[in-house]
Structures are given as structure tokens and as C-alpha cells.
Coordinates of C-alpha atoms in Angstrom, one line a residue:
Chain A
X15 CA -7.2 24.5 -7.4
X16 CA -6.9 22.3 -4.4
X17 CA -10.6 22.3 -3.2
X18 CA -10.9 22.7 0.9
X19 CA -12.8 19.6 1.9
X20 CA -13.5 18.4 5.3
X21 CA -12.1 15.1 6.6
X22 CA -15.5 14.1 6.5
X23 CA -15.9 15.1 2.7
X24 CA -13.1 13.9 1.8
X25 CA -13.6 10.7 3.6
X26 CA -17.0 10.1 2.1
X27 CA -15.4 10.8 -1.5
X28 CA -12.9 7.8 -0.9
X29 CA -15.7 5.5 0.1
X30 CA -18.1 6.6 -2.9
X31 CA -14.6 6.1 -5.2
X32 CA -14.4 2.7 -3.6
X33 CA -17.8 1.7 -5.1
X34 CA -16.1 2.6 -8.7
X35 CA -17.5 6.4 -8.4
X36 CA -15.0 8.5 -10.6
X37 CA -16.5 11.3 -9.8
X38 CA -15.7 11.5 -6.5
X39 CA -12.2 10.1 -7.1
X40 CA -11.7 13.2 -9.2
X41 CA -12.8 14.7 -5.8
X42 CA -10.7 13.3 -3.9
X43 CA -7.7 13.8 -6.6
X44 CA -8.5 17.5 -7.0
X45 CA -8.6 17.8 -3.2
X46 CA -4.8 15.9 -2.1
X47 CA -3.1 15.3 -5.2
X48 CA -0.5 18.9 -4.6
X49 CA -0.4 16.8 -0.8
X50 CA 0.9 14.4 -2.1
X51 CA 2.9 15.4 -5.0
X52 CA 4.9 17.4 -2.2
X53 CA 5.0 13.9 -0.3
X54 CA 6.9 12.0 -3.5
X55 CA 9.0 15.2 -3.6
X56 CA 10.7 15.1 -0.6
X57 CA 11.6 11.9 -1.3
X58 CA 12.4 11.1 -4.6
X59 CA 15.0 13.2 -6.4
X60 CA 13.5 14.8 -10.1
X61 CA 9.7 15.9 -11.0
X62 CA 9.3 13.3 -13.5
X63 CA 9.3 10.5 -11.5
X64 CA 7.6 12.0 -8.7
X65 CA 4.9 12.4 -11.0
X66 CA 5.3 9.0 -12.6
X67 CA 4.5 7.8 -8.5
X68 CA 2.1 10.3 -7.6
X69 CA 0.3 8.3 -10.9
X70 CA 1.0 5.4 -9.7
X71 CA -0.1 5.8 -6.0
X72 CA -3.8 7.1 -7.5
X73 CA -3.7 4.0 -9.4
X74 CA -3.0 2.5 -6.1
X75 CA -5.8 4.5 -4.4
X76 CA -8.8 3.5 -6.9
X77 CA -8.0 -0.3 -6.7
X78 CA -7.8 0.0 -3.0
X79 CA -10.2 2.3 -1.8
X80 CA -12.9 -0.3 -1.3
X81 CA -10.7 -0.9 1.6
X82 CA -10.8 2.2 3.1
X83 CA -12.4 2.3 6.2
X84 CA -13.3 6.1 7.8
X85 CA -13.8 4.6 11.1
X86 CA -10.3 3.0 11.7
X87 CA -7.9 5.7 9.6
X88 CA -8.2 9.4 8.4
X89 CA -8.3 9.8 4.7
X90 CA -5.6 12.0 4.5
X91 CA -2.8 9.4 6.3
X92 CA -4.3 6.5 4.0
X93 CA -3.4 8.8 1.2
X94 CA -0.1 10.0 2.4
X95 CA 1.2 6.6 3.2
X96 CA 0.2 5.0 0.0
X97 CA 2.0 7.8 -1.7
X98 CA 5.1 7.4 0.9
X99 CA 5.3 3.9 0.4
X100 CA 5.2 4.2 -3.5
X101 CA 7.5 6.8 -3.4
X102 CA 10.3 4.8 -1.2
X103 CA 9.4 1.2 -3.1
X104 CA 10.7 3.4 -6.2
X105 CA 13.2 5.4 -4.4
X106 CA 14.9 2.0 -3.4
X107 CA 14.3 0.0 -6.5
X108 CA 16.7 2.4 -8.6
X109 CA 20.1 1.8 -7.7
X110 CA 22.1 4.1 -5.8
X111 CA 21.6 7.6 -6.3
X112 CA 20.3 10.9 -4.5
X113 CA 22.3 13.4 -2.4
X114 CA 23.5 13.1 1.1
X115 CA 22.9 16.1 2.5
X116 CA 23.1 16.3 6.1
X117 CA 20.3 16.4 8.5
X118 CA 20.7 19.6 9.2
X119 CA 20.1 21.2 6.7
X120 CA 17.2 18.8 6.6
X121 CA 15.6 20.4 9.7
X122 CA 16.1 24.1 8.0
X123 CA 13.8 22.9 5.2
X124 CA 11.5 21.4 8.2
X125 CA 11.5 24.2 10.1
X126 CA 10.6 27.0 7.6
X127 CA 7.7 24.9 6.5
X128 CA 4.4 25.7 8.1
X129 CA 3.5 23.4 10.7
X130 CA -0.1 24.4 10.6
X131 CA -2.3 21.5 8.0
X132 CA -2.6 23.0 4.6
X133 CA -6.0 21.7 3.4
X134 CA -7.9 18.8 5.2
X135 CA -8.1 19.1 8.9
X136 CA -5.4 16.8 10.6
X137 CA -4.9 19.5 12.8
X138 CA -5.4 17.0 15.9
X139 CA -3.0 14.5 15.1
X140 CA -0.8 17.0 14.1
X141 CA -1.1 19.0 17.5
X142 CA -0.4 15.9 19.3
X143 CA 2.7 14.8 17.1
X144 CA 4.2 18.0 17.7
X145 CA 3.6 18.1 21.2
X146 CA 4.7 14.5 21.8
X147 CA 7.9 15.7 19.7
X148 CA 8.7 18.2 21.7
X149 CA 9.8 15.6 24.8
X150 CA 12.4 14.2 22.4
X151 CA 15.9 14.9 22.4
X152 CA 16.9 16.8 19.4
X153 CA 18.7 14.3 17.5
X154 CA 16.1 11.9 18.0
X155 CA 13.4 14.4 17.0
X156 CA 15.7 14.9 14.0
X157 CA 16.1 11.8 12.5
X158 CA 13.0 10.5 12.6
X159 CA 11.5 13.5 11.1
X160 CA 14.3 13.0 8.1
X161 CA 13.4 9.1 8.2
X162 CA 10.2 9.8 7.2
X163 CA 10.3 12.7 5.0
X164 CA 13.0 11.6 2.8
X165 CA 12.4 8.2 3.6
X166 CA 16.0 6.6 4.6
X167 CA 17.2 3.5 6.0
X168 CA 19.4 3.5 9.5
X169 CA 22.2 2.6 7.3
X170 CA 22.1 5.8 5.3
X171 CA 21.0 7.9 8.5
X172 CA 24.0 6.4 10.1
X173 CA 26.3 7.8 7.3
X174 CA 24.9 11.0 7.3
X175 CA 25.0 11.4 11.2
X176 CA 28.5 9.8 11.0
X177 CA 27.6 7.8 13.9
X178 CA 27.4 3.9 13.9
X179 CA 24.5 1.6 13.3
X180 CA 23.8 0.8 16.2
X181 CA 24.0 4.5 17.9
X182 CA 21.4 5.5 15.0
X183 CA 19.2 2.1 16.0
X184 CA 19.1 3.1 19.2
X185 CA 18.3 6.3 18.9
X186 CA 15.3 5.8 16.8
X187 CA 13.9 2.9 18.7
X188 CA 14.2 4.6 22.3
X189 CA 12.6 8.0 20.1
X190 CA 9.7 6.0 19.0
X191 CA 8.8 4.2 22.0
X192 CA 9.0 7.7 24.1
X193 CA 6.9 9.1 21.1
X194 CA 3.8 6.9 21.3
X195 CA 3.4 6.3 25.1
X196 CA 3.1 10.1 24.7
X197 CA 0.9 10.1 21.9
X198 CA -1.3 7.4 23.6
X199 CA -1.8 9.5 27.0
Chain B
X70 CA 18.5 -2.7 21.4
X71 CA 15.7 -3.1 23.9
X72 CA 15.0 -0.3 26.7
X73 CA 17.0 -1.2 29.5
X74 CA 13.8 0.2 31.9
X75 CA 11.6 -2.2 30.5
X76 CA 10.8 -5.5 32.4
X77 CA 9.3 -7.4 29.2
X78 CA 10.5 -6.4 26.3
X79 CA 8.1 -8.7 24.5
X80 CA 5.7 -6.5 23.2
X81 CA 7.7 -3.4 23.9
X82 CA 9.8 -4.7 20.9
X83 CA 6.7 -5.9 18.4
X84 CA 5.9 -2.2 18.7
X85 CA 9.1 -0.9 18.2
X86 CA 9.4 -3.0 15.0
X87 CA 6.1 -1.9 13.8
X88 CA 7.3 1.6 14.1
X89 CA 10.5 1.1 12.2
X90 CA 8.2 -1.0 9.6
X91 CA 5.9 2.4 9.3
X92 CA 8.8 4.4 9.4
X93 CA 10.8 2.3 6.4
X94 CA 14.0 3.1 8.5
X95 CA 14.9 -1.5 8.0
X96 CA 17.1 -2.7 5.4
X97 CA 15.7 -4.5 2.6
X98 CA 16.4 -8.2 4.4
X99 CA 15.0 -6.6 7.5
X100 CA 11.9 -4.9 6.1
X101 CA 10.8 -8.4 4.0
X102 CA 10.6 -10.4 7.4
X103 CA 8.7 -7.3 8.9
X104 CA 6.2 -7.5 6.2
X105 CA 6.3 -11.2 6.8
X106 CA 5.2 -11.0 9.9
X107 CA 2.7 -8.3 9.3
X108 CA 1.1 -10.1 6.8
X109 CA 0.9 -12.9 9.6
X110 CA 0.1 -11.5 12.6
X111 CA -3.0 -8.9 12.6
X112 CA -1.6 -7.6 16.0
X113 CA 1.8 -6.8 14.2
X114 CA -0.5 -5.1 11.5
X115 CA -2.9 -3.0 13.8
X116 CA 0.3 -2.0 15.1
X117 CA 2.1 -1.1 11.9
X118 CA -1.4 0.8 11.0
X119 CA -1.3 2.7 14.4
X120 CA 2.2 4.1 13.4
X121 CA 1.0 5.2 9.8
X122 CA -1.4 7.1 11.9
X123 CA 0.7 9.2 13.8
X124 CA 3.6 9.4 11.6
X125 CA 1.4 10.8 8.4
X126 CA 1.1 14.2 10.7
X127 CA 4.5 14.3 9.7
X128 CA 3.4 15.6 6.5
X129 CA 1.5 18.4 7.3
X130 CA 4.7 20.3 7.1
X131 CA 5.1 19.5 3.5
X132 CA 4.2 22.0 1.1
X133 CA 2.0 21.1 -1.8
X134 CA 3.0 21.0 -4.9
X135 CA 0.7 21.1 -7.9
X136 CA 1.2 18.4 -10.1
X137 CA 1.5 18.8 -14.1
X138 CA -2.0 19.0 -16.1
X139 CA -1.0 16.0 -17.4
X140 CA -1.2 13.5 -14.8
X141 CA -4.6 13.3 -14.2
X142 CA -5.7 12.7 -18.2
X143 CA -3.3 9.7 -17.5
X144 CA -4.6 8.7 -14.4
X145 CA -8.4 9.1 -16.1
X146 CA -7.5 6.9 -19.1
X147 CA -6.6 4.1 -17.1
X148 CA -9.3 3.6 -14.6
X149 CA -11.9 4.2 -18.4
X150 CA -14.8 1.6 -17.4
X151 CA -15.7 -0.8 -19.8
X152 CA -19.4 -1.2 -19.6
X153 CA -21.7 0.2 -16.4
X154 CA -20.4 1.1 -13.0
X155 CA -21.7 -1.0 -10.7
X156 CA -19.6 -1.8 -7.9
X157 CA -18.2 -5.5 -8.8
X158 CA -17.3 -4.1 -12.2
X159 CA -15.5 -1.4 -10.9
X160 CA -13.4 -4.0 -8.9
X161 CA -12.3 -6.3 -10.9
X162 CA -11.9 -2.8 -13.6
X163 CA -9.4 -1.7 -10.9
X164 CA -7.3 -4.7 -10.9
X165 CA -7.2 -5.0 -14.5
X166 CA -5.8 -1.7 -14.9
X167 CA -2.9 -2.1 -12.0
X168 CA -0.3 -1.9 -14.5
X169 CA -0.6 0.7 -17.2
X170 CA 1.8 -1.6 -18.7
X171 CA -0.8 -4.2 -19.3
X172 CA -2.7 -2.0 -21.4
X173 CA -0.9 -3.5 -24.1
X174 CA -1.1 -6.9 -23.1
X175 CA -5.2 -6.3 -23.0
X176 CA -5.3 -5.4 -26.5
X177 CA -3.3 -8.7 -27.4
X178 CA -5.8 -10.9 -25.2
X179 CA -8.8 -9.3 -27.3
X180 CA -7.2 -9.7 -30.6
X181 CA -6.6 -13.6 -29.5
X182 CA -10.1 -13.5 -28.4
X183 CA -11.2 -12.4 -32.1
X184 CA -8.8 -14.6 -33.8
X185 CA -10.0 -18.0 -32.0
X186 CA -13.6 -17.6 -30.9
X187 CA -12.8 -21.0 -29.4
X188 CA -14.3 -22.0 -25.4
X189 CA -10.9 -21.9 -24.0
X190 CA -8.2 -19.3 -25.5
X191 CA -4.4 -20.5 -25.9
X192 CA -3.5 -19.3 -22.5
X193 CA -0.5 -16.7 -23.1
X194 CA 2.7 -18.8 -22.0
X195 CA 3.5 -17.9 -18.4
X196 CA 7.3 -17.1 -17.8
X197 CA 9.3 -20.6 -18.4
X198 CA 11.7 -22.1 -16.0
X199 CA 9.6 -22.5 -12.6
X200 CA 8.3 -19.5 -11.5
X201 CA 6.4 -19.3 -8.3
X202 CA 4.1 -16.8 -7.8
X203 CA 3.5 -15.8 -4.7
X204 CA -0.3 -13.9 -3.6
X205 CA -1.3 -12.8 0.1
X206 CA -4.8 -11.7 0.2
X207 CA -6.3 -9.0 2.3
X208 CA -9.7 -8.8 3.2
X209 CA -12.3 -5.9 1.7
X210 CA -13.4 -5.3 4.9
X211 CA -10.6 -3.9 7.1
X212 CA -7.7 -4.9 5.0
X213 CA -6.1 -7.9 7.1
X214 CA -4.6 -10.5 6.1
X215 CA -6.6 -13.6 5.1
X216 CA -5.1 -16.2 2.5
X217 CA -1.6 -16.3 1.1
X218 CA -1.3 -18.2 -1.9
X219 CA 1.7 -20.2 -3.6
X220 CA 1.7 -21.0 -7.0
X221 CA 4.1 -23.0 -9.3
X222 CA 4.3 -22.1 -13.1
X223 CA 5.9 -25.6 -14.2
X224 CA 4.2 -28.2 -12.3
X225 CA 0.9 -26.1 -11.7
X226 CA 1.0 -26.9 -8.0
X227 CA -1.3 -24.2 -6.0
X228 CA -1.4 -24.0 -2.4
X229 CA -3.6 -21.9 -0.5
X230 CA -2.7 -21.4 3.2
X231 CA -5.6 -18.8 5.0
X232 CA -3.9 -17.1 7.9
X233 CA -7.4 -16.3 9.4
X234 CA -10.8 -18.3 8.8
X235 CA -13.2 -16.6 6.4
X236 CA -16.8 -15.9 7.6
X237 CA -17.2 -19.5 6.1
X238 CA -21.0 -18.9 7.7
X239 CA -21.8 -16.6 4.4
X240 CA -21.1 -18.7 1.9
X241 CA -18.4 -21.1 0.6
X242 CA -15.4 -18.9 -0.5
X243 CA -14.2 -19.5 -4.2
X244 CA -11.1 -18.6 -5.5
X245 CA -10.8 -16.8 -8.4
X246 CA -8.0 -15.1 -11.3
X247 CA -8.0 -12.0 -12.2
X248 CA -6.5 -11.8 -16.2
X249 CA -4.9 -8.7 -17.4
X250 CA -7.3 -7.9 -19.7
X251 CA -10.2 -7.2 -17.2
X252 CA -12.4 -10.5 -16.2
X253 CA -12.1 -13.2 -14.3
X254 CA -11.3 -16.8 -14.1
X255 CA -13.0 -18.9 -11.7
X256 CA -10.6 -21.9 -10.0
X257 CA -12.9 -23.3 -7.6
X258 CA -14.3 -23.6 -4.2
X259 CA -11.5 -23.7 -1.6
X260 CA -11.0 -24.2 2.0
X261 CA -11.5 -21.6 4.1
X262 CA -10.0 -22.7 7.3
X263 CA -7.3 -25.3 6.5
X264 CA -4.3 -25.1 4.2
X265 CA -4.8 -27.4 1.4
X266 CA -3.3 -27.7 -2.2
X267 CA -4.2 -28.8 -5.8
X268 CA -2.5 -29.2 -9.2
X269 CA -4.3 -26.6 -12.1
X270 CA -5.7 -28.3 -15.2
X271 CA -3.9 -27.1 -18.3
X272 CA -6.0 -24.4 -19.0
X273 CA -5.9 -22.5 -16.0
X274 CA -2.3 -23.5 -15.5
X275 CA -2.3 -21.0 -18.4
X276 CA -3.9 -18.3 -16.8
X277 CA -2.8 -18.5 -13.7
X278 CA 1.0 -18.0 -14.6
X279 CA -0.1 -14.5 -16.3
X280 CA -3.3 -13.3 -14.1
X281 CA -2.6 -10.2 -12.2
X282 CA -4.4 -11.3 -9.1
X283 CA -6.3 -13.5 -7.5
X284 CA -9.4 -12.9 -5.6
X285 CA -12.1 -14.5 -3.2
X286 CA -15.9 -14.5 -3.3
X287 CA -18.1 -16.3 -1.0
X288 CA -20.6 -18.0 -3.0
X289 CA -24.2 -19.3 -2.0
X290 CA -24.0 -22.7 -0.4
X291 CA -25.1 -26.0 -2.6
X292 CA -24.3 -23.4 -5.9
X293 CA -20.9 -22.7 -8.4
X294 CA -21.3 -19.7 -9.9
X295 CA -20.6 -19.4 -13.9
X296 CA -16.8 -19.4 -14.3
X297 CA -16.2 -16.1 -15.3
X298 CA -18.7 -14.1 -13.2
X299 CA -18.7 -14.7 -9.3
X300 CA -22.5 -14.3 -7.7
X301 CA -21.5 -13.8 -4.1
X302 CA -19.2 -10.6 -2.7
X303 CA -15.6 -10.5 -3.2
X304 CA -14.1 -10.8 0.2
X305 CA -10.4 -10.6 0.1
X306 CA -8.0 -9.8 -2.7
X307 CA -4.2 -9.8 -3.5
X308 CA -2.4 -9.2 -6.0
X309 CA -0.3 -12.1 -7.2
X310 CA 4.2 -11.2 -7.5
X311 CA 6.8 -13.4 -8.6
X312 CA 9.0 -14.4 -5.9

């Protein structure tokens, strides 16, 4: 069903939702809700409450789209980091739980994926994240992807890694700085 | 765990927080002074906004997923619009409904409403025992920061601390409640630059321990609007936690 909007259509669907247009918040729903249904999947562990999120998150989206501004963000990356956010705010507020399968086999699931953006273009910032990537060692490359995708802490990317905090900190910190000086040449 | 090739790691380290902010890799103790700080700080914030930006391309590697036909029939009955759809409706609408758990708490307020036609309902007993509630309000226009408010259930102290000065030039900002059932309360005209602090009369004591956010309009100089329907734009919003 997903309909193939431009970032510019989709965009202008968020803005008319933030005047209280339903309409075009069924747009914009139609258009990124598998997006982002994927998004809460990866990280939270059973259908039912990714869907009880994904919910949420458009809840989320209507009250706050008067906010959105297409000048400073691309509607697609307000979308997915509402839904991200939602996802790990429920992810952490239930107790323990969730499997702790190594990174590896993280980067598998990663790696068969298709790179290439599905439905609205973020083909640019995608280019460039993957490029920028690329200068990364591997293991930093790797855990950040799995930080964000499955949304862990250091702590629990330390125990999975098997390597201590402060190795994992590092590691992270020195991968992000590299990644945006290259993103922001 | 600065970079050892870096002369200043001032800002080098802002940045880096940011990141791990964006990238939710802190623990929880961790994370609430980030969001502290970002709430505080609009560099920390632009910052923090810049890494959403170029970590979201993240997910273009995630496969969709269709969601069940049922989600959306649930997302559609909650954002229902009362009356018309102009766009102040359709805001304070959208707060009233962020809880689907308040549904039920709506249909209470209306059958009170029915019961007691009197000028000011009982308000519904905020939570005993000294609760502060706790709002920090983000501006329409661009989402930063601009007031955080502090509010205490038991003595009704309310102070109101803005973290950048609202265009007082427009208009005189006036805070107001938003009540679970849709609506507004008005408190009253505020300062926009300094931090100041007042003590709610009974009535909006009331309301204030059970509203669901709070939110600021900037009202015509020399006027008060009527107390349940702001005249001037809303300019910031938040909505109000328990702390």
C-alpha cells in the first residue's frame, strides 16, 4: 500500500497535518507507517507492542507536527526518530528482557538488507552515511550501526562485545567524531 | 575519553555527547543530565538535532513492515475532532488526546460537567502527598526550548523559569492548562524574560495537579483573553510529567 511520495510530498503532508489536516496525516501514515513499523521492530522484541508504539509514535507525530519544520529536518528522519525514541523509552521502561545476540550476527541481518531507500528519497543522506562509514574501523562501524538499530546502551554493547566499558566508550566516541567531520566535508 | 589529537576538547566533547544523546547509547543517569542540558542549551540541541539527521539514514536498511489493519482505526479514533478544524482546535485536540488513557478520564470530566453546571467544577483531586510536576516548553516555531516550569501539588507553588526570552515584542505571553478532557485553563500573564513564581488559587491548584500540559500564547498588549479560549498564537508548549 505504501504510496511513493517525494520528500517534498511527504513534507508538505506533515505541515498540512500540523494545521489539524487528517487527511493528509492519513497521507503521511499511509506513506511511512511499514518505515517505521520496521523501525520499532528492530528494536523492541514482539509485534504487539511494536504496534502498540508505532501507535503511539503517530500519536506523537499529530500533536507535534506543528513543529515540524521542512527547512531544518527531512520528514522522513523526524519520523524515524520519534518512532526510535518511542520504541527505546518503551524498550527501557520494561524491565529486563530481550536477547543478547551477538553483534555479529547483528551485521548479517544488516548486511542482507538493501541499502538502497525503500520509499521517500533519503538517498543523499544515505549515500553520504555510507560513504563516511566506510572510513571506520569495523568494529566501530559495527556497534554503532547495532546502537542504533536495536537501540542499546554501552553497558549492554560492552557485554555483548565482551569488552569493558570503557573500550566500548571509546570506541563509539572516537567512531562518531571520525563519522561527522566526514559527513560535514 | 577525549581524542588525544585534539587541542580543545571543549566542544569536541559537547558534540560527542550529543551524538551519544542521538544515538541513546548513555545510561539512564547519564541520558537525564544529557536531556538536561539539551533542554538548556540550544547549541547542545542543534547538535543533538544534527545527529538525528545523519543517524536516521541508518534506517534505510530497515525493511518495512506493514503494520496490522488495526492500528490505524485506533490511531483515527483518537485524534476524532470535536467541533471544526481550524488550526488552534486542532492543537489543543492534539494534546487532549496524548494519552489514549485519558479517554476515560474525559468522559468522567463531562459527566461532572453535566452533574454540576456550576462556574467552577470540583477540580478532580490531583495525586496527594506533594507531587511536583515538572513541564519544559518548546517553542512552535523550531522546537527549542523556551520555559520550564515547576509545579507543587500540595502548596500550589508554580515557578516558571524561561530559558530563552519570548518575542515579548508580539504580545504579552500567558500561560495556560491544558485539561484532559480537551480545553483550556487560562493561569495568567507571565514573565517572559525573568524567572518569577506564584502560589495557584484553589481552583486552578485543582487543575493544575491533573492538566496534561501547559501551554503559552502571546496575547494582545493592554487585553486578557477569556479564560478558557486564548486570542493570540500559542507559542510554546510542553507537556507537564511528574518528577
Amino acid at each position: 500500500m505504501a504510496a511513493m511520495l517525494t520528500r517534498d510530498e511527504l513534507a508538505g503532508a506533515l505541515v498540512q497535518a500540523g494545521q489539524g489536516d487528517r487527511s493528509a496525516f492519513r497521507i503521511v501514515y499511509e506513506a511511512t507507517s511499514a518505515k517505521l513499523l520496521g523501525v520499532c521492530l528492530r528494536i523492541l522484541p514482539d509485534r504487539q507492542t511494536a504496534e502498540d508504539v508505532l501507535q503511539d509514535t503517530y500519536l506523537t507525530v499529530w500533536r507535534k507536527a506543528e513543529s515540524f519544520d521542512p527547512s531544518r529536518a527531512s520528514p522522513i528522519t523526524w519520523l524515524v526518530t520519534i518512532a526510535r525514541n518511542r520504541s527505546i523509552d518503551r524498550l527501557r521502561s520494561a524491565a529486563p528482557m530481550r536477547r543478547a545476540v551477538p553483534v555479529e550476527d547483528a551485521h548479517d541481518l544488516a548486511d542482507d538488507a538493501a541499502l538502497a531507500s525503500e520509499t521517500i528519497e533519503q538517498a543523499d543522506e544515505v549515500g553520504r552515511l555510507n560513504t563516511c562509514l566506510e572510513q571506520l574501523e569495523d568494529k566501530a562501524r559495527g556497534v554503532i550501526r547495532t546502537a542504533f538499530l536495536e537501540g542499546v546502551t554501552y553497558d549492554a554493547l560492552a557485554q555483548r562485545e565482551n569488552v569493558p566499558l570503557g573500550t566500548m566508550k571509546s570506541w563509539i566516541r572516537r567512531g562518531l567524531m571520525r563519522l561527522r567531520s566526514c559527513l560535514e566535508t | 575519553m577525549t581524542d588525544p589529537t585534539t587541542d580543545d576538547p571543549g566542544p569536541d566533547d559537547a558534540r560527542a555527547l550529543a551524538g551519544e544523546l542521538a544515538l541513546r547509547v548513555l545510561s539512564p543517569d547519564e541520558e537525564r543530565a544529557a536531556r538536561a542540558r539539551e533542554r538548556s542549551d540550544p547549541a547542545f540541541a542543534a547538535e543533538v538535532e544534527a545527529w538525528n539527521t545523519h543517524l536516521a539514514a541508518f534506517a534505510a536498511e530497515v525493511r518495512g513492515v506493514e503494520p496490522s489493519p488495526l492500528v490505524w482505526p485506533r490511531i483515527q479514533a483518537a485524534i476524532e475532532p470535536a467541533a471544526n478544524d481550524n488550526g488552534r482546535l486542532g492543537f489543543w485536540r492534539g494534546w487532549a488526546i496524548g494519552s489514549t488513557g485519558l479517554l476515560a478520564a474525559s468522559l468522567v470530566a463531562v459527566a461532572v460537567l453535566i452533574a454540576r453546571p456550576a462556574p467552577v467544577p470540583e477540580p478532580a483531586p490531583a495525586p496527594a502527598g506533594g507531587i511536583t510536576r515538572v513541564a519544559t516548553l518548546t517553542l512552535s516555531e523550531g522546537g527549542a526550548p523556551a520555559v520550564t516550569i515547576a509545579y507543587d501539588t500540595v502548596t500550589g507553588n508554580l515557578f516558571i523559569a524561561p530559558t530563552t526570552a519570548i518575542a515579548a515584542s508580539a504580545g504579552v505571553p500567558h500561560l495556560w492548562l491544558v485539561r484532559p478532557e480537551g480545553g483550556v485553563q487560562l493561569i495568567g500573564a507571565i514573565d517572559g524574560a525573568e524567572a518569577s513564581r506564584r502560589t495557584l488559587s484553589e481552583a486552578l491548584s485543582g487543575q493544575a495537579g491533573t492538566a496534561t500540559a501547559v501551554a503559552i500564547s502571546l496575547e494582545a498588549p493592554g487585553t486578557t483573553p477569556p479564560p478558557t479560549e486564548p486570542q493570540g498564537p500559542v507559542v510554546a508548549s510542553g507537556e507537564l510529567q511528574q518528577l
